[in-house]
Amino acid sequence: MTPEELSQAIHSVLVSAIDDGALALDKADLPEPKVERPRNRDHGDWATNVAMQLAKKAGTNPRALAGELVERLSAIEGIDSVEIAGPGFLNIRLNAASAGELARSIVEAGEKYGTNDTLAGEHINLEYVSANPTGPVHLGGARWAAVGDSLARILKASGAEVTREYYFNDHGTQIDRFANSLLASARGEQTPEDGYGGAYIEEIAQTVTNDEVAAGRPEPATLPDEQATEVFRKAGVELMFAQIKDELHAFRSDFDVFFHEDNLHNSGEVDKAIDILRGKGMIEDRDGAVWLLTTKFGDDKDRVLIKSDGNAAYFAADVAYFLDKRRRGATCAVYLLGADHHGYIGRMMAMCAAFGDTPGENMQILIGQMVNLVKDGAPVRMSKRAGTIVTLDDLVSAVGVDAARYALARSSMDSSIDIDLDLLSSSSNENPVYYVQYAFARTRNVARNAAENGVSRDAGFEPGALDTPQDAQLLGVLAEFPAVVSQAAALREQHRIARYLETLASAYHTWYAATRVTPRGDEEINSGHVARLWLNDAVAQVLANGLDLLGVSAPERM
């Protein structure tokens, strides 16, 4: 019996109690009963607080209502016993056969086990990374690539339609500085004081020069400054952005939409957004500038959209961009931003409210903290290629895609993390990605050994044979996976999947040490061996499903 099936059984019992007059409630008031694993397994397999939820509405006290439900629940096939605890909790024990059926359910569900429809009907636009096209993806962007892609997978597994989006900042002064840096490099001059340095600037400048000459055009460095800068701007940004896309693709972080900021200005979308806000009474003209009245919605000051010189402020593009996302069907626009953007939250949420939307519902902003690399106990401070920053490629080159993604996704995004390159490169149980992947590889080795010794799932499945405490403990952890996925999606907390996988790996390693899937010596194959092969393969499926949600591979051998 799965937790979902137990929840449905409890709901049916409540309905029957209403039908026969034992419970004075309207059926419309019945919640979906929640069942959870008790912290102390001596208290049973599952617990529910449904009696405490409903007692007041039913005009009784929780323990009295719980007492009414005990006999009804105890009569359900597969439930061994039900006890009242504390102020009205119901502790439920399943018999071994009922609990063991979960192994069959998981194996038969395959990749679908853990998916749910809690976010069905939602269209979530998830924007992440969005690094300026002026250099390689840095370590902070790498964290967003791992977190954002993992969240997209988790949200889709929970029924949402998800658009992965990259906002391409190709408008503004940072692009001017990038083009000037390329030109300086091509002319053998010093990097401008406000420019970009590093070997990648030299590489791009040389590529642009080679491409221009190959096309029969003059070397751009020989052109007048304005013409030369424009050549390097156009060609350099395209080359840099192509490199960024390649880096992210190699990191298993692909996008549905690459949105160009320039489009918002060139298409007139900024002006259209301002007109809509003006029609809502949210715009004020003063001091020769156009202001959005964000203080109406809790911002510390109103925000300029069009400056007194007629140029659009940076925030104007944010306003038009949010409106564009909503017009494209997004019910919720989720922004994953770095710690340096914390001050943007107030104005962004106020802008959302100014359009008549609900902050926290139609717009959500997640702030990520710093990532530090450590090797030999000391910080890794700079990239050989980028010169001043550590890049995504540096991290992947040091530990590989799997270890990098897992390390970046396993912690809450609002906490700073130190990534120990020595640890992530090690084959030890202290390395969390190795620990989880090794558990999966062990399940595959057990399955291969079982096949060699004649143990097959085709022999039939007797769930009651999963009767040891270790079997029960492992089944209990497996049963929690769908709820963990649903909760991770609802809270936008991808690290819950990683921490669950580590708990499952630990439970599996303990189970492996205490049980046998293959017979010893002259021992005959029995129902316990076969049942435990089903359980072994159920663990493999859940580990594979969970790793896939994090974009991490599940290796057959290690």
C-alpha positions in Angstrom: 0.0 0.0 0.0 1.5 3.3 -1.1 1.0 6.5 1.0 -1.4 7.8 -1.7 -3.5 4.6 -1.4 -3.5 4.9 2.4 -4.6 8.5 2.1 -7.4 7.5 -0.2 -8.4 4.7 2.2 -8.6 7.2 5.1 -10.7 9.6 2.9 -13.1 6.7 2.1 -13.5 5.9 5.8 -14.3 9.6 6.5 -16.9 9.5 3.8 -18.5 6.4 5.2 -18.6 7.9 8.6 -20.5 10.9 7.2 -22.9 8.7 5.3 -23.9 6.7 8.4 -24.2 9.8 10.6 -21.2 9.1 12.8 -19.4 12.2 11.6 -21.3 15.5 11.4 -19.5 17.0 8.5 -20.1 18.1 4.9 -18.1 15.9 2.4 -17.0 19.1 0.7 -15.1 20.0 4.0 -13.0 16.9 3.8 -9.3 17.5 3.1 -7.0 15.1 1.4 -5.7 13.3 4.4 -1.9 13.6 4.8 0.1 10.6 5.9 3.7 10.9 7.1 6.4 8.6 8.4 6.6 9.0 12.2 10.0 10.0 13.5 10.0 7.0 15.8 9.3 3.8 13.8 8.1 2.2 17.0 5.0 4.3 16.6 4.1 2.6 13.4 4.6 2.8 9.6 2.5 5.9 9.0 0.8 8.6 11.0 -2.0 11.1 10.2 -3.4 14.1 12.0 -6.7 14.1 10.1 -8.7 13.8 13.4 -7.1 16.9 14.7 -7.8 18.7 11.5 -11.5 17.9 11.5 -12.5 17.7 15.1 -13.6 21.3 15.6 -15.7 21.4 12.4 -17.3 18.1 13.5 -18.2 19.5 17.0 -16.1 17.0 18.9 -12.6 16.6 20.3 -9.7 15.1 18.3 -9.2 12.0 20.4 -12.9 11.2 20.3 -12.9 11.5 16.5 -9.8 9.5 16.3 -11.5 6.8 18.3 -14.4 6.7 15.8 -11.9 6.1 13.0 -9.7 3.4 14.6 -12.1 0.5 14.2 -13.1 1.6 10.6 -9.4 1.9 9.6 -8.4 -1.4 11.3 -11.0 -3.2 9.1 -9.2 -2.2 5.9 -7.3 -4.9 4.2 -3.6 -4.5 4.5 -3.8 -2.4 7.8 -2.4 -4.4 10.7 -3.3 -2.0 13.5 -4.3 1.6 14.3 -3.5 3.4 17.6 -4.3 6.8 19.0 -1.4 8.9 20.2 -1.1 12.2 21.9 -3.8 14.7 21.3 -5.3 12.7 18.4 -2.7 11.4 16.0 -3.5 8.1 14.4 -0.5 5.7 14.1 -1.0 3.1 11.4 0.9 -0.2 10.9 0.6 -2.1 7.7 1.1 -5.8 7.4 4.2 -7.0 5.6 2.3 -8.0 2.4 0.6 -4.6 2.1 3.8 -2.7 2.8 5.8 -4.9 0.4 3.4 -4.2 -2.5 5.2 -0.9 -2.9 8.2 -2.6 -4.4 6.0 -4.0 -7.2 4.3 -0.6 -7.7 7.6 1.1 -8.1 9.1 -1.4 -10.6 5.9 -1.4 -12.7 5.6 2.4 -12.6 9.3 2.8 -13.7 10.3 6.3 -14.7 6.8 7.6 -13.7 7.2 6.7 -10.0 7.5 10.0 -8.1 5.7 12.1 -10.7 2.5 13.9 -9.6 0.0 16.4 -10.8 0.1 18.9 -8.0 1.1 21.7 -10.4 -1.1 20.6 -13.3 -2.5 23.6 -15.2 0.4 25.9 -14.2 2.7 27.4 -16.9 6.0 28.4 -15.1 8.5 30.6 -16.9 11.8 29.8 -15.2 14.6 32.2 -16.0 18.1 31.4 -14.8 21.8 32.0 -15.5 21.2 34.9 -17.9 24.9 35.9 -17.7 26.0 38.9 -19.7 27.5 37.8 -23.1 30.8 39.4 -22.1 32.7 36.4 -20.8 32.4 32.7 -19.9 29.8 31.4 -17.4 31.2 32.1 -13.9 30.8 29.9 -10.9 27.7 31.7 -9.7 26.1 31.2 -13.2 27.2 27.5 -12.9 25.2 27.2 -9.7 22.1 28.7 -11.4 22.5 26.3 -14.3 22.5 23.3 -12.0 19.7 24.6 -9.8 17.6 26.0 -12.6 17.7 23.0 -14.7 17.0 20.7 -11.7 14.0 22.8 -10.7 12.7 22.7 -14.3 12.8 18.9 -14.2 11.1 18.8 -10.8 8.4 21.2 -11.8 7.7 19.2 -14.9 7.6 16.0 -12.8 4.9 17.7 -10.7 2.7 18.4 -13.7 3.6 22.0 -14.6 4.3 23.3 -18.1 7.8 24.8 -17.9 9.6 27.2 -20.1 13.4 27.3 -19.5 14.5 30.9 -20.4 17.8 32.7 -20.7 17.7 36.5 -20.8 20.3 37.7 -23.2 21.6 41.1 -22.0 22.7 42.4 -25.4 21.8 46.1 -24.7 23.7 48.6 -22.7 27.1 49.7 -21.5 28.5 46.3 -20.7 28.4 45.4 -24.4 30.2 48.6 -25.2 33.0 47.7 -22.8 33.2 44.2 -24.2 33.6 45.5 -27.8 36.2 48.1 -26.7 38.1 45.3 -24.9 38.2 43.2 -28.1 39.4 46.1 -30.2 42.1 46.9 -27.7 43.3 43.3 -27.8 43.3 43.2 -31.6 45.4 46.4 -31.6 47.8 45.1 -29.0 46.8 47.8 -26.5 46.2 47.6 -22.8 42.7 46.5 -21.7 40.5 49.6 -21.0 40.2 50.5 -17.4 36.6 49.4 -17.3 37.0 46.6 -19.8 37.4 42.8 -19.7 40.6 40.9 -19.6 41.7 37.3 -19.9 42.8 34.9 -22.6 39.2 34.5 -23.9 39.2 38.2 -25.0 42.4 37.5 -27.1 40.8 34.3 -28.5 37.6 36.1 -29.6 39.4 39.1 -31.0 41.6 36.8 -33.1 38.7 34.8 -34.3 36.8 37.9 -35.4 39.9 39.2 -37.2 40.4 35.8 -39.0 36.8 35.6 -40.0 36.7 39.1 -41.4 39.9 38.5 -43.4 38.6 35.2 -44.7 35.5 36.9 -45.9 37.6 39.3 -48.0 37.1 42.3 -45.6 39.9 44.3 -44.0 41.2 43.6 -40.5 38.8 45.3 -38.2 41.6 46.7 -36.1 42.7 48.8 -39.0 39.3 50.5 -39.4 38.4 53.8 -37.8 37.4 53.4 -34.1 33.6 53.6 -34.6 33.6 51.1 -37.5 36.0 48.7 -35.8 34.1 48.8 -32.5 30.9 47.9 -34.3 32.5 44.9 -36.1 33.8 43.6 -32.8 30.5 44.3 -31.1 28.4 42.3 -33.5 30.7 39.4 -34.2 32.2 39.3 -30.7 28.9 39.0 -28.9 27.7 36.3 -31.3 30.9 34.3 -30.7 30.7 34.8 -26.9 27.1 33.8 -26.7 27.7 30.7 -28.9 30.5 29.7 -26.4 28.1 30.2 -23.5 25.4 28.1 -25.1 28.0 25.3 -25.7 29.2 25.4 -22.1 25.7 25.2 -20.8 24.7 22.4 -23.2 27.8 20.4 -22.2 26.6 20.9 -18.6 23.2 19.4 -19.5 21.5 22.8 -19.1 19.5 23.6 -22.3 16.9 26.3 -22.8 13.6 26.6 -24.6 14.0 30.4 -25.1 16.9 32.7 -25.5 15.3 36.1 -25.1 17.2 39.2 -26.4 16.9 42.4 -24.3 17.5 44.4 -27.5 14.1 43.1 -28.9 12.3 44.9 -26.1 13.7 48.2 -27.1 13.7 47.8 -30.9 10.1 46.4 -31.0 8.6 49.2 -28.9 7.6 46.8 -26.1 9.0 49.1 -23.5 6.7 51.9 -24.7 3.7 49.6 -24.8 4.3 48.4 -21.2 4.6 52.0 -20.0 1.3 52.8 -21.8 -0.5 50.0 -20.1 0.8 51.1 -16.7 -0.1 54.7 -17.5 -3.7 53.5 -18.2 -3.7 51.9 -14.8 -2.7 55.1 -13.1 0.7 53.8 -12.2 2.9 56.3 -14.1 3.8 59.8 -13.2 5.8 62.4 -15.3 8.0 64.6 -13.3 11.4 66.3 -13.6 11.4 65.5 -17.3 11.4 61.7 -16.6 8.8 58.9 -16.6 8.3 57.2 -13.2 6.6 54.0 -12.1 4.9 54.6 -8.7 6.2 51.5 -7.0 5.9 53.1 -3.5 2.2 52.3 -3.8 3.2 48.7 -3.4 5.8 48.9 -0.7 8.9 49.8 -2.6 11.2 52.3 -0.8 11.1 54.8 -3.7 9.5 55.2 -7.1 11.5 54.0 -10.1 12.5 55.8 -13.2 11.6 54.1 -16.5 12.5 56.8 -19.0 15.3 59.2 -17.9 15.2 62.9 -18.5 17.5 62.5 -21.5 14.9 60.3 -23.2 16.9 57.0 -22.7 15.3 54.0 -21.1 16.4 53.1 -17.6 17.5 49.5 -17.0 14.3 48.8 -15.0 12.2 49.7 -18.1 13.3 46.5 -19.8 12.4 44.5 -16.7 8.9 45.9 -16.8 8.4 45.1 -20.5 10.0 41.6 -20.0 7.6 40.6 -17.2 4.6 41.7 -19.3 6.0 39.7 -22.3 6.3 36.6 -20.2 2.7 36.9 -19.0 1.5 37.5 -22.5 3.3 34.3 -23.6 1.1 32.3 -21.2 3.2 32.2 -18.0 1.0 31.9 -14.9 4.1 32.4 -12.8 7.4 34.0 -13.7 10.2 32.6 -11.6 13.5 34.5 -11.5 16.7 32.9 -10.2 19.0 35.8 -9.3 22.4 36.2 -7.7 23.0 37.7 -4.2 23.9 41.0 -5.8 20.3 41.4 -7.0 18.7 41.2 -3.5 17.9 44.9 -3.7 15.8 44.4 -6.8 13.1 42.3 -5.1 11.1 45.2 -3.8 10.9 47.1 -7.1 10.2 43.9 -9.0 7.4 42.8 -6.8 5.9 46.3 -6.8 6.0 46.3 -10.6 4.2 42.9 -10.6 1.5 44.4 -8.4 1.2 47.5 -10.5 0.2 45.3 -13.5 -2.6 43.9 -11.3 -0.8 40.6 -10.6 -0.1 38.9 -7.3 3.5 39.0 -6.0 4.6 35.6 -4.8 2.1 34.0 -7.1 2.5 35.5 -10.6 6.1 36.5 -9.8 8.6 34.7 -7.6 12.2 35.7 -7.1 14.8 33.2 -5.7 18.1 34.6 -4.5 21.2 32.5 -4.6 24.3 33.0 -2.6 28.0 32.7 -3.3 30.0 29.6 -4.3 33.6 29.1 -3.3 36.0 26.5 -4.7 38.5 24.9 -2.3 41.5 22.7 -3.2 44.2 21.4 -0.9 42.4 23.4 1.9 42.9 26.8 0.1 40.5 28.8 -2.0 40.7 28.6 -5.8 40.6 32.2 -6.8 40.9 32.6 -10.5 40.6 31.0 -13.9 43.6 30.5 -16.3 41.3 31.5 -19.2 39.1 34.2 -17.8 41.8 35.8 -15.7 39.7 37.1 -12.8 36.9 34.6 -12.2 36.4 30.9 -11.8 34.3 29.5 -14.6 31.9 26.7 -15.2 34.4 25.1 -17.5 37.1 25.2 -14.7 34.7 23.3 -12.3 33.7 20.7 -14.9 37.4 20.2 -15.9 38.2 19.6 -12.3 35.5 17.1 -11.2 33.2 16.3 -14.2 29.6 17.2 -15.0 28.0 14.8 -12.5 29.9 15.8 -9.5 29.7 19.5 -10.4 25.9 19.5 -10.9 25.2 17.4 -7.8 27.5 19.6 -5.6 25.8 22.8 -6.8 22.2 21.4 -6.5 22.5 19.6 -3.1 22.4 22.7 -0.9 19.7 25.3 -0.4 20.2 28.1 -2.9 20.0 30.8 -0.2 23.1 29.5 1.5 26.7 30.0 0.5 28.6 26.9 -0.2 32.2 25.8 -0.4 33.0 23.1 -3.0 35.9 20.9 -2.1 37.5 19.8 -5.3 39.6 17.1 -3.6 36.4 15.6 -2.0 34.4 15.7 -5.2 37.2 13.9 -7.1 37.4 11.1 -4.5 35.9 7.7 -4.6 34.8 7.6 -1.0 31.5 7.6 1.0 32.4 11.1 2.1 31.7 12.3 -1.5 27.9 12.6 -1.7 27.6 12.1 -5.4 29.8 9.1 -5.3 27.8 7.7 -2.4 24.5 7.9 -4.3 25.8 6.8 -7.6 27.6 3.8 -5.9 24.3 2.8 -4.4 22.7 2.6 -7.8 25.7 0.8 -9.3 25.5 -1.7 -6.4 21.8 -2.4 -7.2 22.8 -3.2 -10.8 25.6 -5.5 -9.6 23.1 -7.3 -7.3 20.7 -7.7 -10.2 23.5 -9.2 -12.4 24.5 -11.6 -9.6 20.9 -12.6 -9.1 20.5 -13.4 -12.8 23.7 -15.5 -12.8 22.4 -17.5 -9.8 18.9 -18.0 -11.3 17.0 -15.5 -9.2 14.4 -13.8 -11.4 11.5 -11.5 -10.9 9.6 -13.8 -13.3 9.3 -16.3 -10.5 6.5 -14.2 -9.0 6.3 -11.8 -6.2 5.2 -12.5 -2.6 5.3 -9.1 -0.9 4.8 -10.8 2.5 8.3 -12.2 2.2 9.7 -8.7 2.8 9.3 -9.3 6.5 12.6 -8.0 8.1 13.0 -4.7 9.9 15.5 -3.7 7.2 12.9 -4.5 4.5 10.4 -2.3 6.3 12.8 0.5 6.8 13.8 0.6 3.1 10.2 0.4 1.9 9.4 3.3 4.1 12.1 5.5 2.6 11.0 4.5 -0.9 7.4 5.4 -0.1 8.5 9.0 0.7 9.8 9.8 -2.8 6.6 11.1 -4.4 6.0 13.5 -1.5 9.5 14.7 -1.6 9.2 15.5 -5.3 5.9 17.3 -4.8 7.3 19.3 -1.8 10.5 20.2 -3.7 8.4 21.6 -6.6 6.0 23.5 -4.3 8.8 25.1 -2.3 11.2 25.5 -5.3 13.8 23.6 -3.3 15.8 21.2 -5.5 18.1 20.2 -2.7 15.4 18.1 -1.1 15.9 15.6 -3.9 19.6 15.3 -3.3 19.2 14.9 0.5 16.5 12.3 0.0 18.7 10.3 -2.4 21.5 10.3 0.3 19.0 9.0 2.8 17.8 6.3 0.4 21.4 5.3 -0.4 22.2 5.0 3.3 19.1 2.8 3.9 20.0 0.7 0.9 23.6 0.1 2.0 22.3 -0.9 5.4 19.7 -3.3 3.8 22.4 -4.7 1.5 24.6 -5.6 4.5 21.8 -7.4 6.4 19.9 -9.3 3.6 20.5 -11.6 0.7 19.1 -11.6 -2.8 21.0 -14.7 -3.9 21.1 -17.9 -2.0 24.2 -19.1 -0.1 25.9 -22.4 -0.8 23.4 -25.1 -1.4 20.5 -23.0 -0.2 17.4 -23.2 -2.5 16.0 -20.1 -4.1 13.0 -19.0 -2.1 10.3 -16.3 -2.1 12.4 -14.1 0.1 15.2 -14.0 -2.5 12.8 -13.1 -5.3 10.9 -10.5 -3.3 14.2 -8.8 -2.3 15.2 -8.7 -6.0 12.0 -6.8 -6.6 12.9 -4.5 -3.7 16.5 -4.1 -5.0 15.2 -3.1 -8.4 12.7 -0.7 -6.9 15.6 1.1 -5.1 17.5 1.2 -8.5 14.4 2.8 -10.1 14.0 5.5 -7.5 17.7 6.3 -7.4 17.7 6.6 -11.2 14.6 8.8 -11.2 16.0 11.1 -8.5 19.3 11.5 -10.1 17.6 12.3 -13.4 15.7 15.1 -11.7 19.1 16.6 -10.8 20.5 16.0 -14.3 23.0 13.5 -12.9 23.8 10.1 -14.5 23.1 6.7 -12.9 26.2 4.6 -13.8 25.7 0.8 -14.1 29.2 0.2 -12.9 31.7 2.1 -10.8 
